[in-house]
Amino acid sequence: NIDTWMLKFWVYLQPRLQSHRQVLNAKKESPSTSVLLESLKLHNTRIYRYHEGVSWHYITPQRFEGGPYVIAPSDSKELDLCRFLPGVKVIDPRCLPEQLKCEERNLDEPQAFSRLLRALTITGTSRMPQLSQESPEYECIKLLRNLIRKHATPDLVLVYGNTLRLLPIWLQHSPSPSMASTRCIPAEGALICAHGAMLLPWIRDPHRFVNPQLVGEYSSVFRSFGCSMMKIETVWKYLEPSIPETLVPDQLRIYLPCIDSLAAGNCKPQSKMAPNGYGTLCHASSLFDHEDEIFLAAFRHLDKNHFLHPDFRNGRTFWKSQGLRARSAAGAMDDSDFVHCILSIEARLKNNSNSEENRRDAAKVTGHLRFARPGFESWSHSSWRTIVHTRLYQTRSEVSSEPTYRQAKMASVANNCGPCSIQHAASREQLRVVWSERPLLENPPDAYVYKFVGPPLLDSVYKHLQHLIEIRNTIPGSELSQYLKDLQATYAYLQDHSDTASISGIRNAKIWLNLPTTDLASLSTSQLDGALRSAKSLCFNAPLDTHVVERAKNFLVPYESLLRRLGCQTMVRPSRPSLASRSNNERPIDHNLTAMRNMQKNGQLTDITFEVGGTRISVHKIFMAAASEKFKRQLVGAWGELIGSKSTIKIEDLTPKTLQYIVDFAYTGQVKWPVLRNAEDIDEVADNLDELLDLLRGADRWVMEELHDLTERYLLEESDTYVRPDNVDSVKEAAEEAQAKHLVSHCVEFIRVNQQFVQDCRDMK
């Protein structure tokens, strides 16, 4: 019997193999088992065997090294695994060299596991069955996975990576708890996702996903295989198209952990993923912060449409990052959010303006406007227009603090008005010109809001004026001053608007109180009735009253421009000529003597007086002509003959102070520069700079080169004091106008080297 004989043969062969190995080791050759058998001429002898079917099959050592063979492990579970793998032949360890048995006694040994992978590579992984978790052989799959985790070194994966990726050893993801995994799949072509909460029942291609629990447990194995771990954003893209538009309670319950995973992964997909109160998925930006009292008040009874589903509100921070409508960290509210709130409240008030709940909620929302808030300056004009025109406010009918002549009318206007807008109410600043036409608001907004409120309509103001005139005889004496101030404010408002003249009937209306004084305390109610006039019956600048017109008295003088537009005439008085005096007692000083003598020989000089802004300065022509090329040309020759002795010349392009500087220089050749007492006083510095720049311009206009050069030089010497980032542009502009090229260049260079500083100052203006 060959089988029995073979066992006896190996009992005989083992000591001889060991002895032969010792001989070779002594020669320092350290042979492998294959080399050892080849040296004994046994490598092509069929001395290895495996059991298949009912009999033993014999192979040569050489074939063993190149075929789908493994050595039977000493561990029974490992042996079951080897027998489970299709096409893998298990070699009887009794018919093997002792050294080889020791090296590969079980699959924990790297060499034994490598031989197993080589066998699988030869047989092909396609022959391996795709088992379910309930299969008895699934324990073999689990063992194989653990062995792979232990041995999956880079070198091993480099050689057997394809085989490893094609092994069907990974449980599929179960789409729902009621459905167990049906089979194992290979890593190749599978979707590797560790975010189990994201794998909802309706995800696309669920059979391609590896069980997330296994992914987490064997993540190092998948990475060593080179398999891509799906990012949470990628998983969401798989999931999103198949999510129902509206989720029922059971679906919401499993959807919540998915959202938690997105939040934990800092994933921010811009899609419809936020469930409202009905479970309908919306963009987070279409829902409002459920913790904001203004939103809660605005959308009361509409919460399911406007807020997150209650089960999802714990993730408020995540939803805010997704665009949930909420205030900023500084408390600023977006203008479009506030507009949504006020429009919702307005609709509720239209349905029931008497509801106490609606009124409270309206007060809560409008309370946001009571004080200036962060972000108001960034709200758009269109939003402000909507805000000021939306009818939300209750009007104030309690007006006991107002003058008595106002109270009845103001209470009537308030009581006859339903919910009122800011635009259609009277602000405190406008009250004098519209109190009989527009109501006051309860809890009015901050003054900043009124920047977006249009002025009262002229027709309303005109009706208010008519009301003031109607009640003139009912005004208590103690309130006459207040009444007249109302009247003055109304006159002034009408005057400030160019369209006033187009108001029907205003030209002939007797609405003008022609009172003799603006001292309101000196007037009495008895003077009012007889002072009422129309615009056409009044005249300004008349010396006295006639039967045709009446002289407009002091009370109406401030409103002359309006009255003239309405037909009031103004008497024009022609100006009378003034005669200049003559004098020739001025004498020149030495430094201009040569120029004076040359001009005197030609008989060209007489004395003159300059007049500027009401200031008169007498000078000698010869001094001025010597100092100023402009005056030399003006006063010499035919033009000079037209100017009489001691004539008055009106100067239009200089200030009195600048003219005095010029005259002093003409006589002395020196300039007494303005004294700067405190260089840190910005107003004093600005005043001195204005004087110097005016002098520079004057010297240029009067063609006084020496004075021009001295002034420019002084400005340059004192530039540390006078040229700063906040004024360098204006200094440069003045220097350009005065043709002071050196000062211009200095300013240009100053701007260049201080570019950012200068730009910051420009931006602040």
PDB file of C-alpha atoms in Angstrom, residues 18-183:
ATOM      1  CA  GLN A  18      18.153  16.897   9.197  1.00  0.00           C
ATOM      2  CA  SER A  19      21.645  15.403   9.014  1.00  0.00           C
ATOM      3  CA  HIS A  20      22.181  16.675   5.483  1.00  0.00           C
ATOM      4  CA  ARG A  21      21.016  20.183   6.545  1.00  0.00           C
ATOM      5  CA  GLN A  22      23.573  20.165   9.369  1.00  0.00           C
ATOM      6  CA  VAL A  23      26.351  19.308   6.899  1.00  0.00           C
ATOM      7  CA  LEU A  24      25.329  22.184   4.641  1.00  0.00           C
ATOM      8  CA  ASN A  25      24.964  24.541   7.585  1.00  0.00           C
ATOM      9  CA  ALA A  26      28.494  23.671   8.587  1.00  0.00           C
ATOM     10  CA  LYS A  27      29.541  24.876   5.182  1.00  0.00           C
ATOM     11  CA  LYS A  28      27.557  28.051   5.921  1.00  0.00           C
ATOM     12  CA  GLU A  29      25.176  27.410   3.055  1.00  0.00           C
ATOM     13  CA  SER A  30      21.867  27.503   5.130  1.00  0.00           C
ATOM     14  CA  PRO A  31      19.748  25.845   2.424  1.00  0.00           C
ATOM     15  CA  SER A  32      16.006  26.258   2.053  1.00  0.00           C
ATOM     16  CA  THR A  33      13.804  23.187   2.026  1.00  0.00           C
ATOM     17  CA  SER A  34      13.566  23.327  -1.777  1.00  0.00           C
ATOM     18  CA  VAL A  35      17.344  23.493  -2.156  1.00  0.00           C
ATOM     19  CA  LEU A  36      17.776  20.727   0.380  1.00  0.00           C
ATOM     20  CA  LEU A  37      15.417  18.392  -1.499  1.00  0.00           C
ATOM     21  CA  GLU A  38      16.994  19.282  -4.808  1.00  0.00           C
ATOM     22  CA  SER A  39      20.451  18.419  -3.459  1.00  0.00           C
ATOM     23  CA  LEU A  40      19.063  14.971  -2.572  1.00  0.00           C
ATOM     24  CA  LYS A  41      17.482  14.554  -6.037  1.00  0.00           C
ATOM     25  CA  LEU A  42      14.002  14.555  -4.483  1.00  0.00           C
ATOM     26  CA  HIS A  43      12.536  17.798  -5.853  1.00  0.00           C
ATOM     27  CA  ASN A  44      10.942  16.012  -8.836  1.00  0.00           C
ATOM     28  CA  THR A  45       9.824  13.000  -6.840  1.00  0.00           C
ATOM     29  CA  ARG A  46       6.177  12.742  -5.834  1.00  0.00           C
ATOM     30  CA  ILE A  47       6.650  12.602  -2.104  1.00  0.00           C
ATOM     31  CA  TYR A  48       4.094  15.293  -1.019  1.00  0.00           C
ATOM     32  CA  ARG A  49       0.428  14.400  -0.807  1.00  0.00           C
ATOM     33  CA  TYR A  50      -3.027  15.906  -0.313  1.00  0.00           C
ATOM     34  CA  HIS A  51      -6.390  14.218   0.200  1.00  0.00           C
ATOM     35  CA  GLU A  52      -9.176  14.813  -2.271  1.00  0.00           C
ATOM     36  CA  GLY A  53     -12.335  12.795  -2.572  1.00  0.00           C
ATOM     37  CA  VAL A  54     -11.615   9.361  -1.141  1.00  0.00           C
ATOM     38  CA  SER A  55      -7.937   9.039  -1.938  1.00  0.00           C
ATOM     39  CA  TRP A  56      -4.521  10.612  -1.534  1.00  0.00           C
ATOM     40  CA  HIS A  57      -2.910  12.428  -4.438  1.00  0.00           C
ATOM     41  CA  TYR A  58       0.841  12.771  -4.737  1.00  0.00           C
ATOM     42  CA  ILE A  59       2.819  15.729  -6.121  1.00  0.00           C
ATOM     43  CA  THR A  60       6.459  16.683  -6.367  1.00  0.00           C
ATOM     44  CA  PRO A  61       7.978  19.411  -4.158  1.00  0.00           C
ATOM     45  CA  GLN A  62       8.587  21.422  -7.282  1.00  0.00           C
ATOM     46  CA  ARG A  63       4.901  21.383  -8.196  1.00  0.00           C
ATOM     47  CA  PHE A  64       3.987  22.183  -4.599  1.00  0.00           C
ATOM     48  CA  GLU A  65       5.952  25.431  -4.774  1.00  0.00           C
ATOM     49  CA  GLY A  66       4.118  26.580  -7.914  1.00  0.00           C
ATOM     50  CA  GLY A  67       0.585  25.293  -7.354  1.00  0.00           C
ATOM     51  CA  PRO A  68      -2.564  26.082  -5.333  1.00  0.00           C
ATOM     52  CA  TYR A  69      -1.320  24.214  -2.276  1.00  0.00           C
ATOM     53  CA  VAL A  70      -1.172  25.049   1.427  1.00  0.00           C
ATOM     54  CA  ILE A  71       0.080  23.060   4.373  1.00  0.00           C
ATOM     55  CA  ALA A  72      -2.659  21.814   6.664  1.00  0.00           C
ATOM     56  CA  PRO A  73      -2.674  24.191   9.715  1.00  0.00           C
ATOM     57  CA  SER A  74      -2.507  22.723  13.158  1.00  0.00           C
ATOM     58  CA  ASP A  75      -5.486  24.928  14.166  1.00  0.00           C
ATOM     59  CA  SER A  76      -8.784  23.252  13.358  1.00  0.00           C
ATOM     60  CA  LYS A  77     -10.581  26.518  12.383  1.00  0.00           C
ATOM     61  CA  GLU A  78      -7.789  27.450  10.051  1.00  0.00           C
ATOM     62  CA  LEU A  79      -7.931  23.936   8.597  1.00  0.00           C
ATOM     63  CA  ASP A  80     -11.666  24.386   8.001  1.00  0.00           C
ATOM     64  CA  LEU A  81     -10.916  27.674   6.208  1.00  0.00           C
ATOM     65  CA  CYS A  82      -8.380  26.031   3.903  1.00  0.00           C
ATOM     66  CA  ARG A  83     -10.798  23.219   3.072  1.00  0.00           C
ATOM     67  CA  PHE A  84     -13.594  25.792   2.475  1.00  0.00           C
ATOM     68  CA  LEU A  85     -11.658  27.705  -0.176  1.00  0.00           C
ATOM     69  CA  PRO A  86     -12.474  26.245  -3.633  1.00  0.00           C
ATOM     70  CA  GLY A  87      -9.512  24.867  -5.546  1.00  0.00           C
ATOM     71  CA  VAL A  88      -7.070  25.081  -2.646  1.00  0.00           C
ATOM     72  CA  LYS A  89      -5.269  21.760  -1.935  1.00  0.00           C
ATOM     73  CA  VAL A  90      -4.305  20.982   1.668  1.00  0.00           C
ATOM     74  CA  ILE A  91      -0.964  19.134   1.963  1.00  0.00           C
ATOM     75  CA  ASP A  92      -0.562  16.430   4.616  1.00  0.00           C
ATOM     76  CA  PRO A  93       2.056  17.767   7.083  1.00  0.00           C
ATOM     77  CA  ARG A  94       3.188  14.223   7.896  1.00  0.00           C
ATOM     78  CA  CYS A  95       4.719  14.019   4.448  1.00  0.00           C
ATOM     79  CA  LEU A  96       6.722  17.211   4.641  1.00  0.00           C
ATOM     80  CA  PRO A  97      10.181  18.170   5.826  1.00  0.00           C
ATOM     81  CA  GLU A  98      10.192  19.045   9.500  1.00  0.00           C
ATOM     82  CA  GLN A  99      11.569  22.545   8.875  1.00  0.00           C
ATOM     83  CA  LEU A 100       8.762  23.373   6.421  1.00  0.00           C
ATOM     84  CA  LYS A 101       6.153  22.103   8.890  1.00  0.00           C
ATOM     85  CA  CYS A 102       7.569  24.358  11.588  1.00  0.00           C
ATOM     86  CA  GLU A 103       7.715  27.395   9.309  1.00  0.00           C
ATOM     87  CA  GLU A 104       4.076  27.000   8.207  1.00  0.00           C
ATOM     88  CA  ARG A 105       2.405  25.203  11.070  1.00  0.00           C
ATOM     89  CA  ASN A 106      -0.576  27.605  10.952  1.00  0.00           C
ATOM     90  CA  LEU A 107      -1.838  30.641   9.045  1.00  0.00           C
ATOM     91  CA  ASP A 108      -0.600  33.071  11.666  1.00  0.00           C
ATOM     92  CA  GLU A 109       2.814  32.536  10.090  1.00  0.00           C
ATOM     93  CA  PRO A 110       3.461  35.095   7.325  1.00  0.00           C
ATOM     94  CA  GLN A 111       4.926  32.463   4.996  1.00  0.00           C
ATOM     95  CA  ALA A 112       1.885  30.196   5.420  1.00  0.00           C
ATOM     96  CA  PHE A 113      -0.550  33.091   4.772  1.00  0.00           C
ATOM     97  CA  SER A 114       1.406  34.169   1.702  1.00  0.00           C
ATOM     98  CA  ARG A 115       1.150  30.578   0.384  1.00  0.00           C
ATOM     99  CA  LEU A 116      -2.621  30.716   0.972  1.00  0.00           C
ATOM    100  CA  LEU A 117      -2.928  33.980  -1.017  1.00  0.00           C
ATOM    101  CA  ARG A 118      -0.812  32.476  -3.811  1.00  0.00           C
ATOM    102  CA  ALA A 119      -3.154  29.505  -3.909  1.00  0.00           C
ATOM    103  CA  LEU A 120      -6.177  31.851  -4.108  1.00  0.00           C
ATOM    104  CA  THR A 121      -4.489  33.845  -6.840  1.00  0.00           C
ATOM    105  CA  ILE A 122      -3.922  30.659  -8.850  1.00  0.00           C
ATOM    106  CA  THR A 123      -7.410  29.264  -8.362  1.00  0.00           C
ATOM    107  CA  GLY A 124      -9.093  32.625  -8.901  1.00  0.00           C
ATOM    108  CA  THR A 125     -11.357  34.386  -6.429  1.00  0.00           C
ATOM    109  CA  SER A 126     -14.360  34.081  -8.741  1.00  0.00           C
ATOM    110  CA  ARG A 127     -14.803  30.491  -7.593  1.00  0.00           C
ATOM    111  CA  MET A 128     -15.284  31.657  -3.991  1.00  0.00           C
ATOM    112  CA  PRO A 129     -18.976  31.718  -2.985  1.00  0.00           C
ATOM    113  CA  GLN A 130     -20.625  34.980  -1.822  1.00  0.00           C
ATOM    114  CA  LEU A 131     -21.931  33.802   1.508  1.00  0.00           C
ATOM    115  CA  SER A 132     -24.622  35.338   3.652  1.00  0.00           C
ATOM    116  CA  GLN A 133     -24.112  36.096   7.302  1.00  0.00           C
ATOM    117  CA  GLU A 134     -26.377  33.172   8.217  1.00  0.00           C
ATOM    118  CA  SER A 135     -24.270  30.632   6.298  1.00  0.00           C
ATOM    119  CA  PRO A 136     -22.413  28.039   8.467  1.00  0.00           C
ATOM    120  CA  GLU A 137     -19.212  28.825   6.565  1.00  0.00           C
ATOM    121  CA  TYR A 138     -19.422  32.531   7.511  1.00  0.00           C
ATOM    122  CA  GLU A 139     -17.062  31.779  10.413  1.00  0.00           C
ATOM    123  CA  CYS A 140     -14.417  30.987   7.820  1.00  0.00           C
ATOM    124  CA  ILE A 141     -15.001  34.416   6.220  1.00  0.00           C
ATOM    125  CA  LYS A 142     -14.587  36.112   9.591  1.00  0.00           C
ATOM    126  CA  LEU A 143     -11.346  34.186  10.188  1.00  0.00           C
ATOM    127  CA  LEU A 144     -10.030  35.140   6.769  1.00  0.00           C
ATOM    128  CA  ARG A 145     -10.818  38.831   7.397  1.00  0.00           C
ATOM    129  CA  ASN A 146      -8.909  38.736  10.669  1.00  0.00           C
ATOM    130  CA  LEU A 147      -5.943  37.022   9.049  1.00  0.00           C
ATOM    131  CA  ILE A 148      -5.885  39.670   6.339  1.00  0.00           C
ATOM    132  CA  ARG A 149      -5.961  42.435   8.959  1.00  0.00           C
ATOM    133  CA  LYS A 150      -2.993  40.800  10.685  1.00  0.00           C
ATOM    134  CA  HIS A 151      -0.856  40.183   7.586  1.00  0.00           C
ATOM    135  CA  ALA A 152      -1.826  43.056   5.223  1.00  0.00           C
ATOM    136  CA  THR A 153       1.607  44.648   5.038  1.00  0.00           C
ATOM    137  CA  PRO A 154       2.510  46.965   2.143  1.00  0.00           C
ATOM    138  CA  ASP A 155       4.786  44.304   0.662  1.00  0.00           C
ATOM    139  CA  LEU A 156       2.040  41.685   0.807  1.00  0.00           C
ATOM    140  CA  VAL A 157      -0.532  44.039  -0.739  1.00  0.00           C
ATOM    141  CA  LEU A 158       1.946  44.953  -3.439  1.00  0.00           C
ATOM    142  CA  VAL A 159       2.087  41.292  -4.530  1.00  0.00           C
ATOM    143  CA  TYR A 160      -1.451  40.104  -3.796  1.00  0.00           C
ATOM    144  CA  GLY A 161      -3.432  43.361  -3.765  1.00  0.00           C
ATOM    145  CA  ASN A 162      -5.746  42.367  -6.614  1.00  0.00           C
ATOM    146  CA  THR A 163      -6.529  39.035  -4.983  1.00  0.00           C
ATOM    147  CA  LEU A 164      -7.237  40.674  -1.649  1.00  0.00           C
ATOM    148  CA  ARG A 165      -9.553  43.274  -3.193  1.00  0.00           C
ATOM    149  CA  LEU A 166     -11.478  40.603  -5.109  1.00  0.00           C
ATOM    150  CA  LEU A 167     -12.167  38.337  -2.143  1.00  0.00           C
ATOM    151  CA  PRO A 168     -15.947  38.354  -1.376  1.00  0.00           C
ATOM    152  CA  ILE A 169     -15.528  38.608   2.375  1.00  0.00           C
ATOM    153  CA  TRP A 170     -17.239  41.923   3.230  1.00  0.00           C
ATOM    154  CA  LEU A 171     -20.846  42.002   4.346  1.00  0.00           C
ATOM    155  CA  GLN A 172     -23.130  44.241   2.376  1.00  0.00           C
ATOM    156  CA  HIS A 173     -24.910  47.097   4.082  1.00  0.00           C
ATOM    157  CA  SER A 174     -28.433  46.174   5.178  1.00  0.00           C
ATOM    158  CA  PRO A 175     -30.826  48.886   3.866  1.00  0.00           C
ATOM    159  CA  SER A 176     -33.128  48.483   6.852  1.00  0.00           C
ATOM    160  CA  PRO A 177     -33.092  46.672  10.226  1.00  0.00           C
ATOM    161  CA  SER A 178     -35.727  44.239   8.968  1.00  0.00           C
ATOM    162  CA  MET A 179     -33.489  43.122   6.105  1.00  0.00           C
ATOM    163  CA  ALA A 180     -30.358  41.158   7.012  1.00  0.00           C
ATOM    164  CA  SER A 181     -27.320  41.288   4.755  1.00  0.00           C
ATOM    165  CA  THR A 182     -27.797  38.716   2.039  1.00  0.00           C
ATOM    166  CA  ARG A 183     -24.247  38.161   0.916  1.00  0.00           C
TER     167      ARG A 183
END
